[in-house]
mmCIF file of N, CA, C and O in Angstrom:
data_model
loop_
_atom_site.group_PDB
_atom_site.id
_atom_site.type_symbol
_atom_site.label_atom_id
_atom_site.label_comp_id
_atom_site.label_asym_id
_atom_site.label_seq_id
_atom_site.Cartn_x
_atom_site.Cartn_y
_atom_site.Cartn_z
ATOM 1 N N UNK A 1 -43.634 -34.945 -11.282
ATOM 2 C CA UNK A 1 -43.996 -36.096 -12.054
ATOM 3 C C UNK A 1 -42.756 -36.881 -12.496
ATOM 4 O O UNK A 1 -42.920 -38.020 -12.932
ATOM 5 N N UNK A 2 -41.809 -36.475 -12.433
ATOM 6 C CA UNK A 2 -40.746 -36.553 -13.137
ATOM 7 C C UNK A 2 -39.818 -37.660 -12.304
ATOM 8 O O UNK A 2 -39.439 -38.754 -12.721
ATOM 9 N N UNK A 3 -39.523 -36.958 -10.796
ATOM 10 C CA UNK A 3 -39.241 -37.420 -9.667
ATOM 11 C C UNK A 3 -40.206 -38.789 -9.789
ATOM 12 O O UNK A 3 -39.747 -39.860 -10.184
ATOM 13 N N UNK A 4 -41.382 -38.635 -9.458
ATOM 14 C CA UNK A 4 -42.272 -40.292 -9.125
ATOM 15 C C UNK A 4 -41.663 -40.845 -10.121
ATOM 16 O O UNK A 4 -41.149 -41.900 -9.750
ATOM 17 N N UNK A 5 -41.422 -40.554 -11.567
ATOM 18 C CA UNK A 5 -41.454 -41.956 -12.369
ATOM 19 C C UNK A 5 -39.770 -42.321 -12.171
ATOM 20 O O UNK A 5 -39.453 -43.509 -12.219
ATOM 21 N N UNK A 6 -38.702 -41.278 -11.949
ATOM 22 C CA UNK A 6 -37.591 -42.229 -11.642
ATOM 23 C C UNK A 6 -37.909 -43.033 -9.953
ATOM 24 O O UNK A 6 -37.541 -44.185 -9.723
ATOM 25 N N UNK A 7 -38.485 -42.348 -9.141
ATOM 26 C CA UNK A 7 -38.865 -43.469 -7.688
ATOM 27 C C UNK A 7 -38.407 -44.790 -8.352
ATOM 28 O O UNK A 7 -37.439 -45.550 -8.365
ATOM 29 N N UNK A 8 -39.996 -44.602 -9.055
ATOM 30 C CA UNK A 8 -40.402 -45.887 -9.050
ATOM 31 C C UNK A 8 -39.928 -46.609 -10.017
ATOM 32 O O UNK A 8 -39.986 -47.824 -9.824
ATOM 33 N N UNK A 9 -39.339 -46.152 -11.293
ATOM 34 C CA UNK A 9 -37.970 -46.960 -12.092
ATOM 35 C C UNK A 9 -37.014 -47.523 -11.657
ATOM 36 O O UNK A 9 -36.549 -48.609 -12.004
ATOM 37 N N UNK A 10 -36.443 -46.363 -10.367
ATOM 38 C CA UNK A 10 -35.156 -47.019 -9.646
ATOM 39 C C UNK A 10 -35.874 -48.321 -8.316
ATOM 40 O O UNK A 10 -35.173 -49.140 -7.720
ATOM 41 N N UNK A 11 -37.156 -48.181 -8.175
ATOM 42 C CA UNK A 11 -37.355 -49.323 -7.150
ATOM 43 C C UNK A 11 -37.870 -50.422 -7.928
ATOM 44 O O UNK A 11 -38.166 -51.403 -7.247
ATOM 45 N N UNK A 12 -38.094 -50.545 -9.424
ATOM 46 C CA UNK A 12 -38.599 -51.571 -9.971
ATOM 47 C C UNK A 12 -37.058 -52.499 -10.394
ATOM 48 O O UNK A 12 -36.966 -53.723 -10.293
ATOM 49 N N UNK A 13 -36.084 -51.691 -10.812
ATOM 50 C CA UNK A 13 -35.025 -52.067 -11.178
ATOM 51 C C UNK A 13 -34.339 -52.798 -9.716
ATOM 52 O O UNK A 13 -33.764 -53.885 -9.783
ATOM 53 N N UNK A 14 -34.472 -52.135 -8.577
ATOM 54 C CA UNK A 14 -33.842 -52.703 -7.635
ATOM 55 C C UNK A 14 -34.754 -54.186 -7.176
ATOM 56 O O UNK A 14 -34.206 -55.191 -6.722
ATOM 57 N N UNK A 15 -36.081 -54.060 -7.388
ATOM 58 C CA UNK A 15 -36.427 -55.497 -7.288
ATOM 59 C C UNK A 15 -36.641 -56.441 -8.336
ATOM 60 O O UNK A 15 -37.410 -57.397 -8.231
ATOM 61 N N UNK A 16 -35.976 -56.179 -9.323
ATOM 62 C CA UNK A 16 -35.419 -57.060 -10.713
ATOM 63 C C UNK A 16 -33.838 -57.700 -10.258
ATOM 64 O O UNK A 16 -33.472 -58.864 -10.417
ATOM 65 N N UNK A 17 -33.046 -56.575 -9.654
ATOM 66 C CA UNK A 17 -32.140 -57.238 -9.104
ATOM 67 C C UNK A 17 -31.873 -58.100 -8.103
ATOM 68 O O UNK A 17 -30.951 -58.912 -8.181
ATOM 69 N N UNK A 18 -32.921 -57.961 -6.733
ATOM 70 C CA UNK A 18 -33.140 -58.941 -5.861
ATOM 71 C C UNK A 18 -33.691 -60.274 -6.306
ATOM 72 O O UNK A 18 -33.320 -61.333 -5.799
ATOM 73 N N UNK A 19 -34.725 -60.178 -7.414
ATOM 74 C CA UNK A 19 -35.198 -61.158 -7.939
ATOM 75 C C UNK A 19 -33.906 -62.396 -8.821
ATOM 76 O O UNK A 19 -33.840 -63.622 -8.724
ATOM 77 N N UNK A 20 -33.104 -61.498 -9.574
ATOM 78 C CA UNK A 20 -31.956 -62.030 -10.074
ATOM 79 C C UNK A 20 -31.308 -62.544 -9.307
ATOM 80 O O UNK A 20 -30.976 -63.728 -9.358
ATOM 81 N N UNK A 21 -31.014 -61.777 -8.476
ATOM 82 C CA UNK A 21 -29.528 -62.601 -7.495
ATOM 83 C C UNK A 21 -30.519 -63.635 -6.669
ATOM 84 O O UNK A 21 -30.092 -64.750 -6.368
ATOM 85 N N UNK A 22 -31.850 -63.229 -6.318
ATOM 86 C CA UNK A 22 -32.374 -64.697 -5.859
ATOM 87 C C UNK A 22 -32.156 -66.356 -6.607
ATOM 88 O O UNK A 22 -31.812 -67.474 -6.223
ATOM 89 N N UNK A 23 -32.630 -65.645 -7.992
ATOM 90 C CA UNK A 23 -32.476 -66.698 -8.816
ATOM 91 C C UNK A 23 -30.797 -66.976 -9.550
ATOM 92 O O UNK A 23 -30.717 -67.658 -10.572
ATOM 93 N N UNK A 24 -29.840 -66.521 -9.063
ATOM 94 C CA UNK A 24 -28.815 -66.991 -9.311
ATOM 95 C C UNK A 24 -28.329 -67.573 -7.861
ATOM 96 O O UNK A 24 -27.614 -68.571 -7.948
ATOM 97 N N UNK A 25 -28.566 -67.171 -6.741
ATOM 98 C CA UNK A 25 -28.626 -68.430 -5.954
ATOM 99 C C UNK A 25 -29.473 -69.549 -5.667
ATOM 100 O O UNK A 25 -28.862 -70.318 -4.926
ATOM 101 N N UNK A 26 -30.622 -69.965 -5.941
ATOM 102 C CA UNK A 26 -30.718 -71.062 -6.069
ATOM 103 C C UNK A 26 -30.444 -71.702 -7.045
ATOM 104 O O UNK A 26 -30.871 -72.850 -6.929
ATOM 105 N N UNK A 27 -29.662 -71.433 -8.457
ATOM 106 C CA UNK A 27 -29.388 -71.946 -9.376
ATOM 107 C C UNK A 27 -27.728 -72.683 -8.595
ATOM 108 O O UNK A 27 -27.437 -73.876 -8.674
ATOM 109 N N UNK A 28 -26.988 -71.771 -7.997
ATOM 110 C CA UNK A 28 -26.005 -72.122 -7.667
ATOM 111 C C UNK A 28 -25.881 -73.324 -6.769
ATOM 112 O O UNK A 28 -24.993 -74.177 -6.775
ATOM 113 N N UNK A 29 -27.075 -73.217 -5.895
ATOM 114 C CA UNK A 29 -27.088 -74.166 -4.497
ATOM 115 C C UNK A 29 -27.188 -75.497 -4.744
ATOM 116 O O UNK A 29 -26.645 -76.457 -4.199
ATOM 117 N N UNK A 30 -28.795 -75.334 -6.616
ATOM 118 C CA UNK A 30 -28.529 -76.627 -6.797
ATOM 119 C C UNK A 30 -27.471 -76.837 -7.708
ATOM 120 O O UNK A 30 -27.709 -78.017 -7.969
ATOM 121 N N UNK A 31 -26.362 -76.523 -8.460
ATOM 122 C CA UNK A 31 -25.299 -76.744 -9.136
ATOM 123 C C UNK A 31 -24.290 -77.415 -7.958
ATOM 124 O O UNK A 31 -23.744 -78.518 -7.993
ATOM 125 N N UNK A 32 -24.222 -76.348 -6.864
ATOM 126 C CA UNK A 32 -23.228 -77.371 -6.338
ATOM 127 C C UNK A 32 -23.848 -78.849 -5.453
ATOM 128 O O UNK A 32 -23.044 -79.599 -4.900
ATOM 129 N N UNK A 33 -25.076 -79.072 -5.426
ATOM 130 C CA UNK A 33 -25.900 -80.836 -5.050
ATOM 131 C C UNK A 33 -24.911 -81.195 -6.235
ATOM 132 O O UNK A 33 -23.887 -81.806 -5.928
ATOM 133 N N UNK A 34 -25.048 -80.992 -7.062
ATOM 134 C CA UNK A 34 -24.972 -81.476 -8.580
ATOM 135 C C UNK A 34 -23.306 -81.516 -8.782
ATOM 136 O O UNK A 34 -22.880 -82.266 -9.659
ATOM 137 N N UNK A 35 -22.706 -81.018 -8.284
ATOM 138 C CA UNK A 35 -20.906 -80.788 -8.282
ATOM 139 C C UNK A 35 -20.669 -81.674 -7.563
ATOM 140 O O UNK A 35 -20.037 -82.647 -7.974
ATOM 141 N N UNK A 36 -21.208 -81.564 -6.007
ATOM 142 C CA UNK A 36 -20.755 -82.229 -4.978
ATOM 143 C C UNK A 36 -21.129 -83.960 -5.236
ATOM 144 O O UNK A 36 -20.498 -84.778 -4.568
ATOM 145 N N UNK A 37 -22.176 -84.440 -6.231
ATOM 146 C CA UNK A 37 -22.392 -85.861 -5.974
ATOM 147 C C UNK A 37 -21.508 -86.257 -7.199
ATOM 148 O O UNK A 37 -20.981 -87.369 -7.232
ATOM 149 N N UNK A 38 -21.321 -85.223 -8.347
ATOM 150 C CA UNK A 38 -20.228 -85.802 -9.712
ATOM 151 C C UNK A 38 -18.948 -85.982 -8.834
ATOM 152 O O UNK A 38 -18.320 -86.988 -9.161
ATOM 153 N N UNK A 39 -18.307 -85.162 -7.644
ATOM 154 C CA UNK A 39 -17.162 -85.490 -7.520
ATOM 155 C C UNK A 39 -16.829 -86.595 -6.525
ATOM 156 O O UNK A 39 -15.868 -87.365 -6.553
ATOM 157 N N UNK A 40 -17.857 -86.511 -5.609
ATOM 158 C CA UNK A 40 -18.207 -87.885 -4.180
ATOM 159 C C UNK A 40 -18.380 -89.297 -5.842
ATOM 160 O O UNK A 40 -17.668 -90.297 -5.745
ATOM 161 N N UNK A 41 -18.862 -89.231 -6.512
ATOM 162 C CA UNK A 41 -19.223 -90.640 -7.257
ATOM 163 C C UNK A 41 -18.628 -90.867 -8.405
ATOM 164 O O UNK A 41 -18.780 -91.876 -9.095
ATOM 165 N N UNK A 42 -17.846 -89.817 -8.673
ATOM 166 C CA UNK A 42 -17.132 -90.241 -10.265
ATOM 167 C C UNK A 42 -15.682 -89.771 -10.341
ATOM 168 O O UNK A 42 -15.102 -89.962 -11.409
ATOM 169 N N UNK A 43 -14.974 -89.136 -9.267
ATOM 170 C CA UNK A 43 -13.526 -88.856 -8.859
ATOM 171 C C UNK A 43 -13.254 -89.333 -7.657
ATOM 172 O O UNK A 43 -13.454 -88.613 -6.679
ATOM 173 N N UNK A 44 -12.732 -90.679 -7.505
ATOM 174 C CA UNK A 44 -12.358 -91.382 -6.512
ATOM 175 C C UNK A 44 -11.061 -90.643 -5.639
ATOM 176 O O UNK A 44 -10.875 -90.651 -4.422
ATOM 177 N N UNK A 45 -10.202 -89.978 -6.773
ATOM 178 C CA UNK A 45 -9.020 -89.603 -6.321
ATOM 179 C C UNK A 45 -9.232 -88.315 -5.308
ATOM 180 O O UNK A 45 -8.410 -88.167 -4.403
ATOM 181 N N UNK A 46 -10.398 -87.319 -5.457
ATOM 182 C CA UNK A 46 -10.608 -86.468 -4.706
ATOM 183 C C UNK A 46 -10.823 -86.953 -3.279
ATOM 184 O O UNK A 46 -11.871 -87.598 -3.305
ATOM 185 N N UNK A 47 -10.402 -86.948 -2.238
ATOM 186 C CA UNK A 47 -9.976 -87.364 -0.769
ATOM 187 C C UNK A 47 -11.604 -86.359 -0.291
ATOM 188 O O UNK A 47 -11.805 -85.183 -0.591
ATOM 189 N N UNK A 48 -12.758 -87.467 0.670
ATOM 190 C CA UNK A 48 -13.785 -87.370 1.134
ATOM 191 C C UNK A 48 -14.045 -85.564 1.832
ATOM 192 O O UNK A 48 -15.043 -84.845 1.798
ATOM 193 N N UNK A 49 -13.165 -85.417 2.204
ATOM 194 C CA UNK A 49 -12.802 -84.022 2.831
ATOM 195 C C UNK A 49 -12.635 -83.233 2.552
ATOM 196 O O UNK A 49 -12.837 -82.269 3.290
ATOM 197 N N UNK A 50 -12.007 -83.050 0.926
ATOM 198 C CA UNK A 50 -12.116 -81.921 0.678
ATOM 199 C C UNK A 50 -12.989 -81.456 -0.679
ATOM 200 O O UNK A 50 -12.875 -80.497 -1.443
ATOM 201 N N UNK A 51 -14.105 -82.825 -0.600
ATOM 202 C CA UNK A 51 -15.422 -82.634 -1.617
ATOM 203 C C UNK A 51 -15.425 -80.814 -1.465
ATOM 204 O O UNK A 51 -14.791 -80.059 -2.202
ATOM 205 N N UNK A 52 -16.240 -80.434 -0.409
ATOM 206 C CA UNK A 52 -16.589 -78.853 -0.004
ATOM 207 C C UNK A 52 -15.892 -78.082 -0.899
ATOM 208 O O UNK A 52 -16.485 -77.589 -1.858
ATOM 209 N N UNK A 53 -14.281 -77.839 -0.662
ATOM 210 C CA UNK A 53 -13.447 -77.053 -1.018
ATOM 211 C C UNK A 53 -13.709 -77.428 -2.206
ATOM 212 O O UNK A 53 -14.308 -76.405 -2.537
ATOM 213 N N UNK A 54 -13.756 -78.330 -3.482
ATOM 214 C CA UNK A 54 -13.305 -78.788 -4.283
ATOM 215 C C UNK A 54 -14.892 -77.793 -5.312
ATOM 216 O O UNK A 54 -14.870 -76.935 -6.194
ATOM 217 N N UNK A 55 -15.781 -78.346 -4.749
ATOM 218 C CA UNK A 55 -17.208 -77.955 -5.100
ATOM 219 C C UNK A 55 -17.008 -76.563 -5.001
ATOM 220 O O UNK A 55 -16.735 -76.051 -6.086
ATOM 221 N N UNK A 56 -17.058 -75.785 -4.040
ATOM 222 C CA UNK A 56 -16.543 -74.182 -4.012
ATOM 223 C C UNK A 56 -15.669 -73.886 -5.483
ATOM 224 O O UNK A 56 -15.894 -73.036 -6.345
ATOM 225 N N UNK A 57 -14.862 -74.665 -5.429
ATOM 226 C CA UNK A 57 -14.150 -74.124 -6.559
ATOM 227 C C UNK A 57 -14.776 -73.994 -8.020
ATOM 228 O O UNK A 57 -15.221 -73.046 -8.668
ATOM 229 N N UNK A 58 -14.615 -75.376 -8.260
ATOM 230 C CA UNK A 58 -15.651 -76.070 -9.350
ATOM 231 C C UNK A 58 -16.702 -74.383 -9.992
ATOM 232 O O UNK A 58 -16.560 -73.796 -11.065
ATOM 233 N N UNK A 59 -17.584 -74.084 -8.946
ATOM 234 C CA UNK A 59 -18.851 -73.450 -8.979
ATOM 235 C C UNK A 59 -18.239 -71.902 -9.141
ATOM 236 O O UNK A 59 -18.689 -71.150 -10.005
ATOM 237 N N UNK A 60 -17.463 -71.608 -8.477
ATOM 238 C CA UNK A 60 -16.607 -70.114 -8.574
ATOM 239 C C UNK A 60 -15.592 -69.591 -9.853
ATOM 240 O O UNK A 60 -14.980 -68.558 -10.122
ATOM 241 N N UNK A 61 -15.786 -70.917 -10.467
ATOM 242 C CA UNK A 61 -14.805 -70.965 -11.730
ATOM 243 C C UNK A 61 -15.651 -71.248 -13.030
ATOM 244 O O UNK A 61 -15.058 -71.576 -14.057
ATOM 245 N N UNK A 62 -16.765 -71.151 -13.015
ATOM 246 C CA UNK A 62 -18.079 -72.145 -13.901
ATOM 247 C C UNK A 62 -18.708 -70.914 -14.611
ATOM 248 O O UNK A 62 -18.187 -69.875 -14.205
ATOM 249 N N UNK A 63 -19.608 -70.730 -15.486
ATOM 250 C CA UNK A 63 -19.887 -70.033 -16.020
ATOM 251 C C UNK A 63 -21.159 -69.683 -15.932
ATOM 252 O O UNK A 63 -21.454 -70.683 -15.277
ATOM 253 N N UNK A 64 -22.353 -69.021 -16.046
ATOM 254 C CA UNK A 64 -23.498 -69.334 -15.703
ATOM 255 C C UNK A 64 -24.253 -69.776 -16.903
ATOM 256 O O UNK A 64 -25.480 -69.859 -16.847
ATOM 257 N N UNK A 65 -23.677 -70.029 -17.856
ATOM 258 C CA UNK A 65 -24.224 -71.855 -18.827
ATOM 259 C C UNK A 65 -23.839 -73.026 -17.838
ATOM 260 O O UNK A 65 -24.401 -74.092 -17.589
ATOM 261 N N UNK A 66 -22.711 -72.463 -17.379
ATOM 262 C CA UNK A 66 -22.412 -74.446 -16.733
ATOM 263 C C UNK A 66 -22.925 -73.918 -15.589
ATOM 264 O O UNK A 66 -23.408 -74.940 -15.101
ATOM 265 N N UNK A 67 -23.136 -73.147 -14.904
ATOM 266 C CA UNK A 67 -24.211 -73.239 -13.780
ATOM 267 C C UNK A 67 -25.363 -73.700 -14.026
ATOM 268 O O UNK A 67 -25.736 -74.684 -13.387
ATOM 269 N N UNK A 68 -26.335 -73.027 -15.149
ATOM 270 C CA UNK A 68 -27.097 -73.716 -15.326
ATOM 271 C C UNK A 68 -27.415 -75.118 -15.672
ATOM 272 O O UNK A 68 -28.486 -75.645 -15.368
ATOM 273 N N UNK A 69 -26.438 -75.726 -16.333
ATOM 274 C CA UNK A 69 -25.987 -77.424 -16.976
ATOM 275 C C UNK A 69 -26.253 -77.963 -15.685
ATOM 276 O O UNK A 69 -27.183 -78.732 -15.443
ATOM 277 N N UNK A 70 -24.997 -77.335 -14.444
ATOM 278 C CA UNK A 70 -25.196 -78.675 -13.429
ATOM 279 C C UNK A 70 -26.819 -78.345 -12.276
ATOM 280 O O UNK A 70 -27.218 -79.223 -11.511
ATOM 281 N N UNK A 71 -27.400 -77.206 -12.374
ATOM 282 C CA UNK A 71 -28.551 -76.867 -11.434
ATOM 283 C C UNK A 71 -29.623 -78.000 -12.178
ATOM 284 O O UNK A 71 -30.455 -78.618 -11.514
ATOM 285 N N UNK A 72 -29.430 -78.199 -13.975
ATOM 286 C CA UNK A 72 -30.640 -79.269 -14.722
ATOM 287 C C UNK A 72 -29.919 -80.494 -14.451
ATOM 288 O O UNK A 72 -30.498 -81.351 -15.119
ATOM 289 N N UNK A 73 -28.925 -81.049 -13.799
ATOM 290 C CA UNK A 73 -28.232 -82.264 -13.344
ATOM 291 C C UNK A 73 -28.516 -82.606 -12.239
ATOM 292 O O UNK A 73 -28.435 -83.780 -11.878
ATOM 293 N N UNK A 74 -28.991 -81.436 -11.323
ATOM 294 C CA UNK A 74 -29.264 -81.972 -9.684
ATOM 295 C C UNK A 74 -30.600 -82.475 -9.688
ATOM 296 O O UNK A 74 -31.015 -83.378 -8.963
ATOM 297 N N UNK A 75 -31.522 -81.580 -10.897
ATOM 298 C CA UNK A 75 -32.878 -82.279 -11.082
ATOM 299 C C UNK A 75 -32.799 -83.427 -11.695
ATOM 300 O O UNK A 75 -33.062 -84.417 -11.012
ATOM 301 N N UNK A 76 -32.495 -83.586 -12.849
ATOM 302 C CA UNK A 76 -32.465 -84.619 -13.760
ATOM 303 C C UNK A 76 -31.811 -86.053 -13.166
ATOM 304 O O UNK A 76 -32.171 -87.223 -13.300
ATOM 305 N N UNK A 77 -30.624 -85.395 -12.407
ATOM 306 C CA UNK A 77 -29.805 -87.095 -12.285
ATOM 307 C C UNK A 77 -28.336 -86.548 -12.670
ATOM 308 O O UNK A 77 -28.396 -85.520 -13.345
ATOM 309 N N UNK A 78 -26.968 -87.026 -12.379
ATOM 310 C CA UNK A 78 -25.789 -86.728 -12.720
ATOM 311 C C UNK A 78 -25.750 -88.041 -13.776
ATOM 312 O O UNK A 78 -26.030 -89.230 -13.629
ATOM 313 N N UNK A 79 -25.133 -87.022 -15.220
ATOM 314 C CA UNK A 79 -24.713 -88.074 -16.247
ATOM 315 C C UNK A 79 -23.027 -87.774 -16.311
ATOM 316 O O UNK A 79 -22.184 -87.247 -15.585
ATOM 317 N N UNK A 80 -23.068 -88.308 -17.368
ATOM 318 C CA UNK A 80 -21.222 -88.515 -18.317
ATOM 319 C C UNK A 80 -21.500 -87.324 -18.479
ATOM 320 O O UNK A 80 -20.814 -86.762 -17.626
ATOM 321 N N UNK A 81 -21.881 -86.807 -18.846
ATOM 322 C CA UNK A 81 -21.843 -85.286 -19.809
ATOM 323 C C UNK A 81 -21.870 -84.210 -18.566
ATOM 324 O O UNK A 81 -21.495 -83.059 -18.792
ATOM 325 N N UNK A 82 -22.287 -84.565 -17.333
ATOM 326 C CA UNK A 82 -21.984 -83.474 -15.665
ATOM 327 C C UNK A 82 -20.752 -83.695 -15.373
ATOM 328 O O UNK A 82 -20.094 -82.836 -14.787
ATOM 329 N N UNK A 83 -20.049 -85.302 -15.860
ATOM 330 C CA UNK A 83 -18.580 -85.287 -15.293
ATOM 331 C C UNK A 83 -17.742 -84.921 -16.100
ATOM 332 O O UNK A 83 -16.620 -84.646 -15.675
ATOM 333 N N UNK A 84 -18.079 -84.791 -17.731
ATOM 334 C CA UNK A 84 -17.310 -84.026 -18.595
ATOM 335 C C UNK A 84 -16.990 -82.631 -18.117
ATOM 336 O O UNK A 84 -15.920 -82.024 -18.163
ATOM 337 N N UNK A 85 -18.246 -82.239 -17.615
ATOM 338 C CA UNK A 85 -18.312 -80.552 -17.921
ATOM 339 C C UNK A 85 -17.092 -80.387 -16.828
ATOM 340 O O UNK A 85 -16.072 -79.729 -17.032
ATOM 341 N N UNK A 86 -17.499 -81.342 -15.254
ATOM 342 C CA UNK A 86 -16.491 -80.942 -13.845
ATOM 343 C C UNK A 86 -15.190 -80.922 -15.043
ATOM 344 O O UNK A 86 -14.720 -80.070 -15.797
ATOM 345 N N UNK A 87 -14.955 -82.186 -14.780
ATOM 346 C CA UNK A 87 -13.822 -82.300 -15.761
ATOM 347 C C UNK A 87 -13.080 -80.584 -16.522
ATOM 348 O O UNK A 87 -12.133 -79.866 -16.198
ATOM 349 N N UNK A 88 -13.905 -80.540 -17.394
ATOM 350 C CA UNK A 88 -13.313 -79.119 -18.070
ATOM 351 C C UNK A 88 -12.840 -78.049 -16.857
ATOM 352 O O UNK A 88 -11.781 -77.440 -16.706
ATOM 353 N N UNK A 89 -13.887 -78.076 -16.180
ATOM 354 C CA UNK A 89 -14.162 -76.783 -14.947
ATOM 355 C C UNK A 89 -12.985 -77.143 -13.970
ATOM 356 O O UNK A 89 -12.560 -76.359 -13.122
ATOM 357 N N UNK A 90 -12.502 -78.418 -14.181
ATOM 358 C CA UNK A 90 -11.099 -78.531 -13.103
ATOM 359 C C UNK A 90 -10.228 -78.501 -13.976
ATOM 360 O O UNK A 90 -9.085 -78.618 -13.536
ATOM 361 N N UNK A 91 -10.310 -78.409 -14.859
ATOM 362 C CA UNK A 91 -8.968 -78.245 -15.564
ATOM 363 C C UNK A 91 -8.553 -76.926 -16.162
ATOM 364 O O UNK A 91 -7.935 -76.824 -17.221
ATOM 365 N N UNK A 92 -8.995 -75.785 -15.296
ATOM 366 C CA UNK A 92 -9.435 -74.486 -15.563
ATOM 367 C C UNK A 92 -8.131 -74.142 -14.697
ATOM 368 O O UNK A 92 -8.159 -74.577 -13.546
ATOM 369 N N UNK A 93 -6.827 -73.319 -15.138
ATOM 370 C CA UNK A 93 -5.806 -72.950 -14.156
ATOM 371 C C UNK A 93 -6.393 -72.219 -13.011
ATOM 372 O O UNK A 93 -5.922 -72.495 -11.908
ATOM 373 N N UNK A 94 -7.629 -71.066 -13.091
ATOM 374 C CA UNK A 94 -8.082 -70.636 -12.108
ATOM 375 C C UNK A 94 -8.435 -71.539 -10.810
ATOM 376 O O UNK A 94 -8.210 -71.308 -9.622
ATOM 377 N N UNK A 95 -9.063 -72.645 -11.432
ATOM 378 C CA UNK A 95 -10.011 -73.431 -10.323
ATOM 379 C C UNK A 95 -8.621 -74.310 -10.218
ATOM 380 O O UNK A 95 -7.965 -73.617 -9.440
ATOM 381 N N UNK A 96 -7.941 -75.248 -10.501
ATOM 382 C CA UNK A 96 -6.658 -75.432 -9.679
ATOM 383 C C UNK A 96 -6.211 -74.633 -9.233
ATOM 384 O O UNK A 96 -6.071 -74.959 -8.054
ATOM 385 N N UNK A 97 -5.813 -73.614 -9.388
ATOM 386 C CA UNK A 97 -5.185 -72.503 -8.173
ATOM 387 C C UNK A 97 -5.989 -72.689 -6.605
ATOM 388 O O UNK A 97 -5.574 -73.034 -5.498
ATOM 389 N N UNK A 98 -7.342 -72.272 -7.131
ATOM 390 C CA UNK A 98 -8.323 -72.618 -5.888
ATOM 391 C C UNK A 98 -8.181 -73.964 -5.180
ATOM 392 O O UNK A 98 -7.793 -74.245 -4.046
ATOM 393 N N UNK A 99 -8.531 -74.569 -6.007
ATOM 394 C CA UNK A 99 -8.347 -76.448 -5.365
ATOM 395 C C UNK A 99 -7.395 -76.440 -4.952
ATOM 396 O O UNK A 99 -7.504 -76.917 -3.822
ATOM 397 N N UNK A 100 -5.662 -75.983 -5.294
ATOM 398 C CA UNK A 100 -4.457 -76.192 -4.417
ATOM 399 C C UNK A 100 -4.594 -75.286 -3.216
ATOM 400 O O UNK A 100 -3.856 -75.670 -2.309
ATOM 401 N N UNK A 101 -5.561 -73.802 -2.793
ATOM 402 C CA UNK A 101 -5.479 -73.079 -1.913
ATOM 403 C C UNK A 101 -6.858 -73.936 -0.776
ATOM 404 O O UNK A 101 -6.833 -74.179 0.431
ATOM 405 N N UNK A 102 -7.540 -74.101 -1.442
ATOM 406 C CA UNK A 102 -8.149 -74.562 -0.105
ATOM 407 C C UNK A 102 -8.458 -75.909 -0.013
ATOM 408 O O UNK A 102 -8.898 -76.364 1.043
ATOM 409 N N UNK A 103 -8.240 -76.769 -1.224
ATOM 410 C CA UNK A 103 -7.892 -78.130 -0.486
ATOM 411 C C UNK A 103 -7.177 -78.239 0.620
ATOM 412 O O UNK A 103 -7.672 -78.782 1.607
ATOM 413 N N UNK A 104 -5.437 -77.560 0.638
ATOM 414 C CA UNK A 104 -4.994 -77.646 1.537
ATOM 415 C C UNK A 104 -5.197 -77.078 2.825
ATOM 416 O O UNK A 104 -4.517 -77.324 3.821
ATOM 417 N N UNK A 105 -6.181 -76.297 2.753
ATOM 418 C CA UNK A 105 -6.806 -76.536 3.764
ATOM 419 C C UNK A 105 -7.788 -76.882 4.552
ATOM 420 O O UNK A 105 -7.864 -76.503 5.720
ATOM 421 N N UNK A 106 -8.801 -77.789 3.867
ATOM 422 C CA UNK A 106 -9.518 -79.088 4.047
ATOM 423 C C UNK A 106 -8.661 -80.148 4.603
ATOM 424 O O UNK A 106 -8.901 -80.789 5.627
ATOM 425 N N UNK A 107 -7.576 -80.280 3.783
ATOM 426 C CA UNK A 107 -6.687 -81.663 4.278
ATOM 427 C C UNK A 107 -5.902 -81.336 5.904
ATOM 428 O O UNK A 107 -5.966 -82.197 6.782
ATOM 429 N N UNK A 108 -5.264 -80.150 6.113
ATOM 430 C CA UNK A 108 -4.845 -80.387 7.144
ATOM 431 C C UNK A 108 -5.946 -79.516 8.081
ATOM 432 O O UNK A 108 -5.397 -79.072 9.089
ATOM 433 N N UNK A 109 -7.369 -79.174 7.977
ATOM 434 C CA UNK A 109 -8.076 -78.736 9.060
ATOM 435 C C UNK A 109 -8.527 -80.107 9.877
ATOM 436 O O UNK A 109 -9.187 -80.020 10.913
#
């Protein structure tokens, strides 16, 4: 009896976790719609090419409050307050580290 109820504890828990990481990727997928159009429409200086890299970063450096912020931005619409947040999230030494490692290689691929 003992055995069945961990089974089935450890298989309820393992599909709480599939369920999670489901729902932390589509939270992510739409955060970066939501990254990728704040930086294509409100950072001119970011060069067309290395939007991708830039968004990767952005999202790998973000928190999952500001994941969630920009996933209700891809629904809602990008405001001032989605380009604040990029804003903060690039000015994160981590995510420049990133942006200098694979911008450069966006720019010369």
């Amino acid at each position: 009896m003992i055995r069945a109820f961990a089974l089935v504890s450890l298989l309820a828990v393992s599909a709480c976790d599939q369920a999670s990481q489901a729902a932390d990727q589509l939270a992510r997928q739409s955060a970066k719609s939501a990254v990728t159009e704040t930086l294509a429409t409100r950072f001119p200086a970011v060069p067309k090419q290395a939007i991708t890299p830039f968004t990767d970063c952005v999202i790998d450096n973000s928190s999952a409050r500001e994941i969630t912020e920009f996933a209700k931005a891809a629904v809602i619409g990008v405001t001032d307050a989605t380009a604040t947040q990029v804003r903060t999230v690039l000015g994160r030494a981590e995510t420049q580290q990133c942006i200098f490692r694979a911008g450069l290689d966006a720019l010369t691929a």
